[in-house]
Short mmCIF file of C-alpha atoms in Angstrom, two decimals:
data_model
loop_
_atom_site.label_atom_id
_atom_site.label_comp_id
_atom_site.label_asym_id
_atom_site.label_seq_id
_atom_site.Cartn_x
_atom_site.Cartn_y
_atom_site.Cartn_z
CA UNK A 1 -19.36 -26.76 42.95
CA UNK A 2 -15.74 -27.38 43.67
CA UNK A 3 -13.88 -25.92 46.61
CA UNK A 4 -12.06 -23.11 44.83
CA UNK A 5 -13.10 -19.70 46.12
CA UNK A 6 -13.50 -18.52 42.53
CA UNK A 7 -15.70 -21.44 41.55
CA UNK A 8 -18.71 -20.64 39.41
CA UNK A 9 -22.03 -20.95 41.27
CA UNK A 10 -23.99 -23.94 40.07
CA UNK A 11 -21.11 -25.23 37.99
CA UNK A 12 -18.21 -24.26 40.08
CA UNK A 13 -17.33 -20.53 40.24
CA UNK A 14 -18.23 -16.77 40.56
CA UNK A 15 -15.62 -14.51 39.01
CA UNK A 16 -15.20 -15.61 35.43
CA UNK A 17 -16.87 -12.63 33.79
CA UNK A 18 -14.83 -10.11 35.79
CA UNK A 19 -11.58 -11.92 35.08
CA UNK A 20 -12.54 -12.09 31.43
CA UNK A 21 -13.11 -8.33 31.34
CA UNK A 22 -10.02 -7.41 33.38
CA UNK A 23 -7.13 -9.59 32.27
CA UNK A 24 -8.24 -11.82 29.47
CA UNK A 25 -8.28 -11.18 25.75
CA UNK A 26 -8.42 -7.79 24.07
CA UNK A 27 -11.51 -6.68 22.18
CA UNK A 28 -9.72 -7.11 18.85
CA UNK A 29 -9.05 -10.73 19.76
CA UNK A 30 -12.70 -11.64 20.32
CA UNK A 31 -13.41 -12.92 16.77
CA UNK A 32 -10.71 -15.57 17.29
CA UNK A 33 -12.18 -16.41 20.69
CA UNK A 34 -15.61 -16.97 19.18
CA UNK A 35 -14.01 -19.28 16.63
CA UNK A 36 -12.36 -21.22 19.44
CA UNK A 37 -15.69 -21.72 21.15
CA UNK A 38 -17.14 -23.40 18.10
CA UNK A 39 -14.66 -25.49 16.14
CA UNK A 40 -11.96 -27.56 17.78
CA UNK A 41 -10.10 -28.36 14.56
CA UNK A 42 -9.54 -24.60 14.05
CA UNK A 43 -8.62 -24.18 17.72
CA UNK A 44 -5.92 -26.86 17.34
CA UNK A 45 -4.10 -24.76 14.75
CA UNK A 46 -4.41 -21.57 16.79
CA UNK A 47 -3.07 -23.29 19.90
CA UNK A 48 -0.24 -24.99 18.01
CA UNK A 49 0.80 -21.69 16.47
CA UNK A 50 0.69 -19.97 19.88
CA UNK A 51 -1.84 -17.50 18.47
CA UNK A 52 -3.69 -18.00 21.74
CA UNK A 53 -2.64 -19.55 25.02
CA UNK A 54 -4.45 -22.46 26.60
CA UNK A 55 -5.43 -20.18 29.48
CA UNK A 56 -7.02 -17.66 27.11
CA UNK A 57 -8.85 -20.48 25.40
CA UNK A 58 -10.08 -21.87 28.72
CA UNK A 59 -11.23 -18.45 29.93
CA UNK A 60 -13.17 -17.96 26.71
CA UNK A 61 -15.11 -21.17 27.29
CA UNK A 62 -15.60 -20.40 30.98
CA UNK A 63 -17.05 -17.03 30.01
CA UNK A 64 -19.50 -18.72 27.67
CA UNK A 65 -20.56 -21.16 30.38
CA UNK A 66 -21.00 -18.33 32.89
CA UNK A 67 -23.22 -16.52 30.41
CA UNK A 68 -25.38 -19.53 29.56
CA UNK A 69 -25.38 -21.95 32.50
CA UNK A 70 -28.47 -20.54 34.17
CA UNK A 71 -30.41 -21.35 30.98
CA UNK A 72 -28.88 -24.55 29.59
CA UNK A 73 -27.61 -26.19 32.81
CA UNK A 74 -25.34 -28.59 30.92
CA UNK A 75 -22.63 -28.84 33.60
CA UNK A 76 -22.97 -30.63 36.92
CA UNK A 77 -19.40 -29.91 38.04
CA UNK A 78 -16.89 -27.38 36.78
CA UNK A 79 -14.13 -26.01 39.01
CA UNK A 80 -12.82 -22.81 37.46
CA UNK A 81 -9.70 -22.77 39.59
CA UNK A 82 -8.75 -26.32 38.64
CA UNK A 83 -9.46 -25.65 34.96
CA UNK A 84 -7.29 -22.52 34.87
CA UNK A 85 -4.51 -24.26 36.81
CA UNK A 86 -4.45 -27.13 34.29
CA UNK A 87 -4.50 -24.67 31.39
CA UNK A 88 -1.58 -22.74 32.87
CA UNK A 89 0.38 -25.96 33.33
CA UNK A 90 -0.12 -26.77 29.65
CA UNK A 91 1.06 -23.28 28.70
CA UNK A 92 4.25 -23.72 30.73
CA UNK A 93 5.33 -26.61 28.51
CA UNK A 94 4.73 -25.18 25.02
CA UNK A 95 7.57 -27.12 23.39
CA UNK A 96 6.55 -30.53 24.70
CA UNK A 97 4.52 -33.15 22.91
CA UNK A 98 0.93 -32.05 23.51
CA UNK A 99 -0.68 -34.84 21.51
CA UNK A 100 -3.16 -34.79 18.63
CA UNK A 101 -5.93 -33.10 20.63
CA UNK A 102 -3.48 -30.33 21.53
CA UNK A 103 -5.19 -28.95 24.62
CA UNK A 104 -8.72 -28.96 23.20
CA UNK A 105 -11.47 -28.78 25.84
CA UNK A 106 -13.52 -31.96 26.28
CA UNK A 107 -16.55 -32.27 28.56
CA UNK A 108 -17.09 -35.63 30.29
CA UNK A 109 -20.42 -37.27 31.14
CA UNK A 110 -20.95 -37.63 34.89
CA UNK A 111 -20.88 -41.43 34.85
CA UNK A 112 -17.27 -41.60 33.66
CA UNK A 113 -14.56 -41.52 36.33
CA UNK A 114 -12.20 -38.56 36.58
CA UNK A 115 -9.40 -38.53 39.15
CA UNK A 116 -9.69 -34.84 40.03
CA UNK A 117 -13.46 -34.32 39.87
CA UNK A 118 -16.48 -36.02 41.45
CA UNK A 119 -18.36 -38.71 39.53
CA UNK A 120 -21.93 -38.62 40.82
CA UNK A 121 -23.90 -40.70 38.28
CA UNK A 122 -26.65 -38.09 38.27
CA UNK A 123 -27.77 -39.35 41.68
CA UNK A 124 -27.99 -37.72 45.13
CA UNK A 125 -26.80 -41.05 46.52
CA UNK A 126 -23.35 -40.32 45.06
CA UNK A 127 -23.20 -36.59 45.84
CA UNK A 128 -19.52 -35.63 46.04
CA UNK A 129 -18.33 -39.17 45.25
CA UNK A 130 -14.67 -39.12 44.20
CA UNK A 131 -13.25 -42.22 42.53
CA UNK A 132 -9.66 -40.97 42.63
CA UNK A 133 -8.77 -42.35 39.20
CA UNK A 134 -9.46 -41.72 35.53
CA UNK A 135 -11.45 -44.10 33.39
CA UNK A 136 -9.46 -45.51 30.50
CA UNK A 137 -11.22 -43.17 28.06
CA UNK A 138 -10.37 -40.07 30.11
CA UNK A 139 -6.77 -41.25 30.56
CA UNK A 140 -6.43 -41.61 26.79
CA UNK A 141 -7.86 -38.13 26.26
CA UNK A 142 -5.44 -36.58 28.74
CA UNK A 143 -2.49 -38.40 27.17
CA UNK A 144 -3.57 -37.01 23.80
CA UNK A 145 -3.39 -33.46 25.15
CA UNK A 146 -7.06 -32.79 25.94
CA UNK A 147 -8.11 -30.31 28.62
CA UNK A 148 -10.84 -32.09 30.62
CA UNK A 149 -13.47 -29.40 31.04
CA UNK A 150 -15.73 -30.49 33.88
CA UNK A 151 -18.55 -33.02 34.13
CA UNK A 152 -21.78 -32.83 32.14
CA UNK A 153 -25.22 -33.78 33.39
CA UNK A 154 -26.88 -37.16 33.00
CA UNK A 155 -30.07 -38.86 34.05
CA UNK A 156 -29.76 -40.85 37.29
CA UNK A 157 -27.56 -43.89 36.60
CA UNK A 158 -28.25 -43.19 32.88
CA UNK A 159 -31.46 -45.22 32.97
CA UNK A 160 -34.25 -43.08 34.41
CA UNK A 161 -36.72 -41.25 32.22
CA UNK A 162 -36.71 -38.13 34.37
CA UNK A 163 -33.45 -36.24 34.22
CA UNK A 164 -31.72 -33.07 35.36
CA UNK A 165 -32.90 -29.56 34.53
CA UNK A 166 -30.70 -29.46 31.44
CA UNK A 167 -32.42 -27.63 28.59
CA UNK A 168 -32.15 -27.93 24.83
CA UNK A 169 -30.20 -24.87 23.63
CA UNK A 170 -32.43 -24.60 20.57
CA UNK A 171 -35.48 -24.21 22.82
CA UNK A 172 -34.96 -24.15 26.60
CA UNK A 173 -38.51 -25.38 27.15
CA UNK A 174 -37.62 -28.68 25.46
CA UNK A 175 -35.65 -31.68 26.75
CA UNK A 176 -32.21 -32.50 25.33
CA UNK A 177 -33.21 -36.20 25.25
CA UNK A 178 -31.16 -39.20 26.36
CA UNK A 179 -28.89 -39.67 29.34
CA UNK A 180 -26.02 -37.87 27.58
CA UNK A 181 -28.14 -34.72 27.68
CA UNK A 182 -25.47 -32.51 29.23
CA UNK A 183 -22.78 -33.66 26.81
CA UNK A 184 -24.96 -32.81 23.82
CA UNK A 185 -26.28 -29.53 25.23
CA UNK A 186 -22.78 -28.30 26.09
CA UNK A 187 -21.57 -28.83 22.53
CA UNK A 188 -24.73 -27.43 20.94
CA UNK A 189 -24.43 -24.30 23.08
CA UNK A 190 -20.72 -23.83 22.19
CA UNK A 191 -19.62 -24.38 25.79
CA UNK A 192 -17.14 -27.06 24.73
CA UNK A 193 -16.27 -28.26 21.21
CA UNK A 194 -16.29 -31.99 22.07
CA UNK A 195 -17.98 -34.05 24.79
CA UNK A 196 -17.48 -37.64 25.89
CA UNK A 197 -20.69 -39.58 26.49
CA UNK A 198 -21.82 -43.17 26.77
CA UNK A 199 -24.62 -45.16 25.17
CA UNK A 200 -26.41 -48.39 25.96
CA UNK A 201 -29.40 -47.91 23.70
CA UNK A 202 -29.77 -44.37 22.46
CA UNK A 203 -28.22 -42.09 25.08
CA UNK A 204 -25.92 -40.49 22.50
CA UNK A 205 -27.88 -40.67 19.28
CA UNK A 206 -31.17 -39.36 20.71
CA UNK A 207 -29.70 -36.17 22.20
CA UNK A 208 -27.41 -35.75 19.20
CA UNK A 209 -30.45 -35.91 16.93
CA UNK A 210 -31.87 -32.95 18.77
CA UNK A 211 -28.64 -30.98 18.85
CA UNK A 212 -25.45 -31.94 16.98
CA UNK A 213 -23.31 -34.67 15.43
CA UNK A 214 -22.51 -37.87 17.30
CA UNK A 215 -20.95 -41.23 16.53
CA UNK A 216 -20.92 -44.17 18.91
CA UNK A 217 -17.97 -46.48 19.35
CA UNK A 218 -19.16 -49.46 21.39
CA UNK A 219 -20.33 -47.95 24.70
CA UNK A 220 -18.36 -44.69 24.63
CA UNK A 221 -19.02 -42.04 22.03
CA UNK A 222 -18.33 -38.41 21.21
CA UNK A 223 -20.57 -35.47 20.46
CA UNK A 224 -19.04 -32.68 18.40
CA UNK A 225 -20.00 -29.69 16.29
CA UNK A 226 -18.70 -31.05 13.00
CA UNK A 227 -17.48 -34.15 11.23
CA UNK A 228 -13.96 -32.69 11.24
CA UNK A 229 -14.11 -32.46 15.02
CA UNK A 230 -15.23 -36.09 15.26
CA UNK A 231 -12.15 -37.12 13.31
CA UNK A 232 -9.91 -35.88 16.16
CA UNK A 233 -11.06 -38.32 18.89
CA UNK A 234 -11.54 -41.07 16.31
CA UNK A 235 -7.84 -40.89 15.52
CA UNK A 236 -6.87 -40.58 19.19
CA UNK A 237 -8.73 -43.78 20.04
CA UNK A 238 -7.07 -45.56 17.14
CA UNK A 239 -10.20 -46.49 15.23
CA UNK A 240 -9.07 -48.55 12.28
CA UNK A 241 -11.22 -50.12 9.62
CA UNK A 242 -10.83 -53.71 8.45
CA UNK A 243 -9.72 -52.24 5.16
CA UNK A 244 -8.49 -48.68 4.52
CA UNK A 245 -11.37 -46.34 3.60
CA UNK A 246 -11.30 -44.81 0.14
CA UNK A 247 -9.48 -41.49 -0.04
CA UNK A 248 -12.17 -40.19 -2.37
CA UNK A 249 -15.83 -41.16 -2.29
CA UNK A 250 -17.18 -42.16 -5.71
CA UNK A 251 -20.79 -41.00 -5.44
CA UNK A 252 -21.67 -42.33 -8.89
CA UNK A 253 -21.02 -45.84 -7.57
CA UNK A 254 -22.67 -45.36 -4.18
CA UNK A 255 -25.83 -47.22 -3.21
CA UNK A 256 -27.46 -46.34 0.10
CA UNK A 257 -30.03 -48.49 1.86
CA UNK A 258 -32.94 -47.01 3.79
CA UNK A 259 -34.14 -48.93 6.86
CA UNK A 260 -37.06 -47.32 8.66
CA UNK A 261 -36.69 -49.68 11.69
CA UNK A 262 -39.56 -51.49 13.48
CA UNK A 263 -41.47 -48.60 15.14
CA UNK A 264 -41.73 -46.60 11.91
CA UNK A 265 -45.53 -46.68 12.07
CA UNK A 266 -45.32 -44.55 15.22
CA UNK A 267 -42.92 -41.99 13.77
CA UNK A 268 -43.96 -38.36 14.01
CA UNK A 269 -44.65 -36.36 10.85
CA UNK A 270 -41.38 -34.44 11.21
CA UNK A 271 -39.35 -37.66 11.21
CA UNK A 272 -41.24 -38.97 8.18
CA UNK A 273 -40.69 -35.76 6.22
CA UNK A 274 -37.03 -35.59 7.24
CA UNK A 275 -36.38 -39.12 5.99
CA UNK A 276 -38.19 -38.43 2.73
CA UNK A 277 -36.25 -35.24 2.22
CA UNK A 278 -32.95 -36.97 2.94
CA UNK A 279 -33.73 -39.54 0.25
CA UNK A 280 -34.61 -36.79 -2.23
CA UNK A 281 -31.42 -34.83 -1.50
CA UNK A 282 -29.18 -37.87 -1.94
CA UNK A 283 -30.95 -38.98 -5.12
CA UNK A 284 -30.42 -35.50 -6.56
CA UNK A 285 -26.69 -36.11 -6.04
CA UNK A 286 -26.89 -39.25 -8.16
CA UNK A 287 -26.88 -41.66 -5.22
CA UNK A 288 -29.03 -44.75 -5.62
CA UNK A 289 -31.40 -45.49 -2.70
CA UNK A 290 -32.81 -48.94 -1.91
CA UNK A 291 -35.28 -49.58 0.91
CA UNK A 292 -34.81 -52.73 2.99
CA UNK A 293 -37.35 -54.09 5.48
CA UNK A 294 -36.31 -54.81 9.06
CA UNK A 295 -37.60 -57.63 11.28
CA UNK A 296 -40.36 -56.92 13.84
CA UNK A 297 -39.31 -55.20 17.05
CA UNK A 298 -40.62 -58.06 19.16
CA UNK A 299 -37.87 -60.53 18.16
CA UNK A 300 -35.97 -62.06 21.08
CA UNK A 301 -32.81 -60.38 22.35
CA UNK A 302 -31.00 -63.69 21.97
CA UNK A 303 -31.35 -63.25 18.23
CA UNK A 304 -29.14 -60.16 18.17
CA UNK A 305 -25.92 -62.19 18.15
CA UNK A 306 -26.94 -64.15 15.06
CA UNK A 307 -28.27 -60.99 13.45
CA UNK A 308 -24.84 -59.36 13.57
CA UNK A 309 -23.57 -61.58 10.76
CA UNK A 310 -26.66 -60.74 8.70
CA UNK A 311 -26.17 -57.05 9.44
CA UNK A 312 -22.54 -57.28 8.32
CA UNK A 313 -23.64 -58.83 5.02
CA UNK A 314 -26.23 -56.10 4.54
CA UNK A 315 -23.75 -53.32 5.31
CA UNK A 316 -21.20 -54.81 2.91
CA UNK A 317 -23.69 -54.47 0.04
CA UNK A 318 -24.28 -50.77 0.56
CA UNK A 319 -22.28 -47.59 0.88
CA UNK A 320 -24.09 -46.64 4.08
CA UNK A 321 -27.40 -47.34 5.85
CA UNK A 322 -29.86 -44.55 6.68
CA UNK A 323 -32.30 -44.84 9.60
CA UNK A 324 -34.22 -42.38 11.80
CA UNK A 325 -32.35 -41.16 14.88
CA UNK A 326 -35.18 -40.68 17.36
CA UNK A 327 -38.92 -40.82 17.75
CA UNK A 328 -39.61 -41.28 21.48
CA UNK A 329 -38.90 -44.97 20.94
CA UNK A 330 -35.58 -46.45 22.06
CA UNK A 331 -35.65 -49.01 19.24
CA UNK A 332 -34.63 -46.43 16.64
CA UNK A 333 -31.21 -45.73 18.10
CA UNK A 334 -30.68 -49.01 19.95
CA UNK A 335 -30.56 -51.36 16.95
CA UNK A 336 -27.15 -50.31 15.55
CA UNK A 337 -25.80 -50.32 19.10
CA UNK A 338 -26.74 -53.91 19.89
CA UNK A 339 -25.49 -54.99 16.46
CA UNK A 340 -22.11 -53.37 17.24
CA UNK A 341 -22.35 -51.11 14.19
CA UNK A 342 -20.94 -47.57 14.20
CA UNK A 343 -23.54 -44.84 13.80
CA UNK A 344 -23.39 -41.09 13.25
CA UNK A 345 -26.31 -38.74 13.71
CA UNK A 346 -26.74 -35.88 11.22
CA UNK A 347 -29.21 -33.25 12.54
CA UNK A 348 -29.78 -31.86 9.06
CA UNK A 349 -33.46 -31.01 9.27
CA UNK A 350 -35.45 -28.44 11.21
CA UNK A 351 -39.09 -28.88 12.15
CA UNK A 352 -41.83 -26.27 12.14
CA UNK A 353 -41.12 -25.54 15.81
CA UNK A 354 -37.47 -24.77 15.07
CA UNK A 355 -36.16 -28.00 16.61
CA UNK A 356 -33.55 -30.19 14.85
CA UNK A 357 -34.53 -33.56 13.41
CA UNK A 358 -31.72 -36.03 12.83
CA UNK A 359 -31.10 -39.03 10.63
CA UNK A 360 -28.58 -41.75 11.44
CA UNK A 361 -25.88 -43.01 9.09
CA UNK A 362 -24.83 -46.57 9.91
CA UNK A 363 -21.93 -48.66 8.58
CA UNK A 364 -20.76 -52.23 9.06
CA UNK A 365 -18.72 -53.29 12.06
CA UNK A 366 -15.13 -52.02 12.08
CA UNK A 367 -15.85 -49.41 9.42
CA UNK A 368 -15.81 -46.33 11.66
CA UNK A 369 -13.39 -44.32 9.54
CA UNK A 370 -15.38 -45.13 6.42
CA UNK A 371 -18.49 -43.87 8.18
CA UNK A 372 -16.82 -40.62 9.26
CA UNK A 373 -15.60 -39.98 5.71
CA UNK A 374 -19.02 -40.79 4.32
CA UNK A 375 -20.68 -38.62 6.93
CA UNK A 376 -18.58 -35.63 5.88
CA UNK A 377 -19.88 -35.87 2.32
CA UNK A 378 -23.48 -36.98 2.81
CA UNK A 379 -23.84 -34.81 5.89
CA UNK A 380 -22.88 -31.72 3.91
CA UNK A 381 -25.47 -32.55 1.27
CA UNK A 382 -28.22 -33.02 3.85
CA UNK A 383 -27.23 -30.01 5.96
CA UNK A 384 -27.21 -27.78 2.86
CA UNK A 385 -30.66 -28.85 1.72
CA UNK A 386 -32.36 -29.93 4.92
CA UNK A 387 -33.77 -26.85 6.61
CA UNK A 388 -37.36 -27.37 5.59
CA UNK A 389 -38.54 -30.60 7.17
CA UNK A 390 -41.93 -29.80 8.67
CA UNK A 391 -43.08 -31.16 12.02
#
């Protein structure tokens, strides 16, 4: 889509591969390009050092999308001409103040307004709808130096069960899950290093469980390939804890609580095994695990407000809370959301069908930075030992 004559078909253009072959990066440069496609914190250094230009970086990602879009279908709008023009403009001001994101590509969910791209809410009713302004989140990203890299797919108005044709990169016959499906699929398929999504009750954590890392900050959240990448937007959005997080995590003093959440009795065998394996891995690192029961799922929604104080008390007692990320039931990923608690998904386990299975790490309110730091450590443990969960 997009009006540019070079727009990629289906996502906005037709000539990326030829341009890539003709005037882009030399063969010897390709290892760096592949690095750029995967890790934004490495790309930041390469862009800052002028090892690559923003245009070369953008063309690398466009080439990846051209190669994979017919399979993954993560983008609903991507105008190649606009993207290259913005990248060239950033290159023309190399000595300015690019901001902490330093021209890193960020995909944006198609329910979040962008001034120069349509926002269509995943609905034919809003085909071609142009708001003409950036949402506050997008404006902050641009001010921080991000290169907004098109719009990613979503279910209609984020609430319908049936969604777009977006496929899970791990298995194209499977759904990405959740309304932030395109944001998660784009990151998992190395089309962009970071995506902006939104969550009401699981739209970030569910797809992240099936693909990559994701925290949620109130209603907006980011999906990224690593905990280091998550740190970039967390700093840009000024997430500050009530008290400074520890510079070094003392695992010998850490106690983690396990909450299986109300619909645990309906959890699939892969989720059960993944949770059990996570507990074993952490205990082997000397971390104490305590299981805490949760109230029944049928409690009234009015009780959530009073539960937040109880949840804060619970979180204060423990280093972090572990829960399942997804099971077909919204309740798994919705509970931290309605309690206003930050949550990060760690897709550390792989089922017998080769699909990722995630666990959620949850912290108390206003402890986002603590959770990211904790996620770096515990996530590495689980990722290193979590390839054998059987579905």
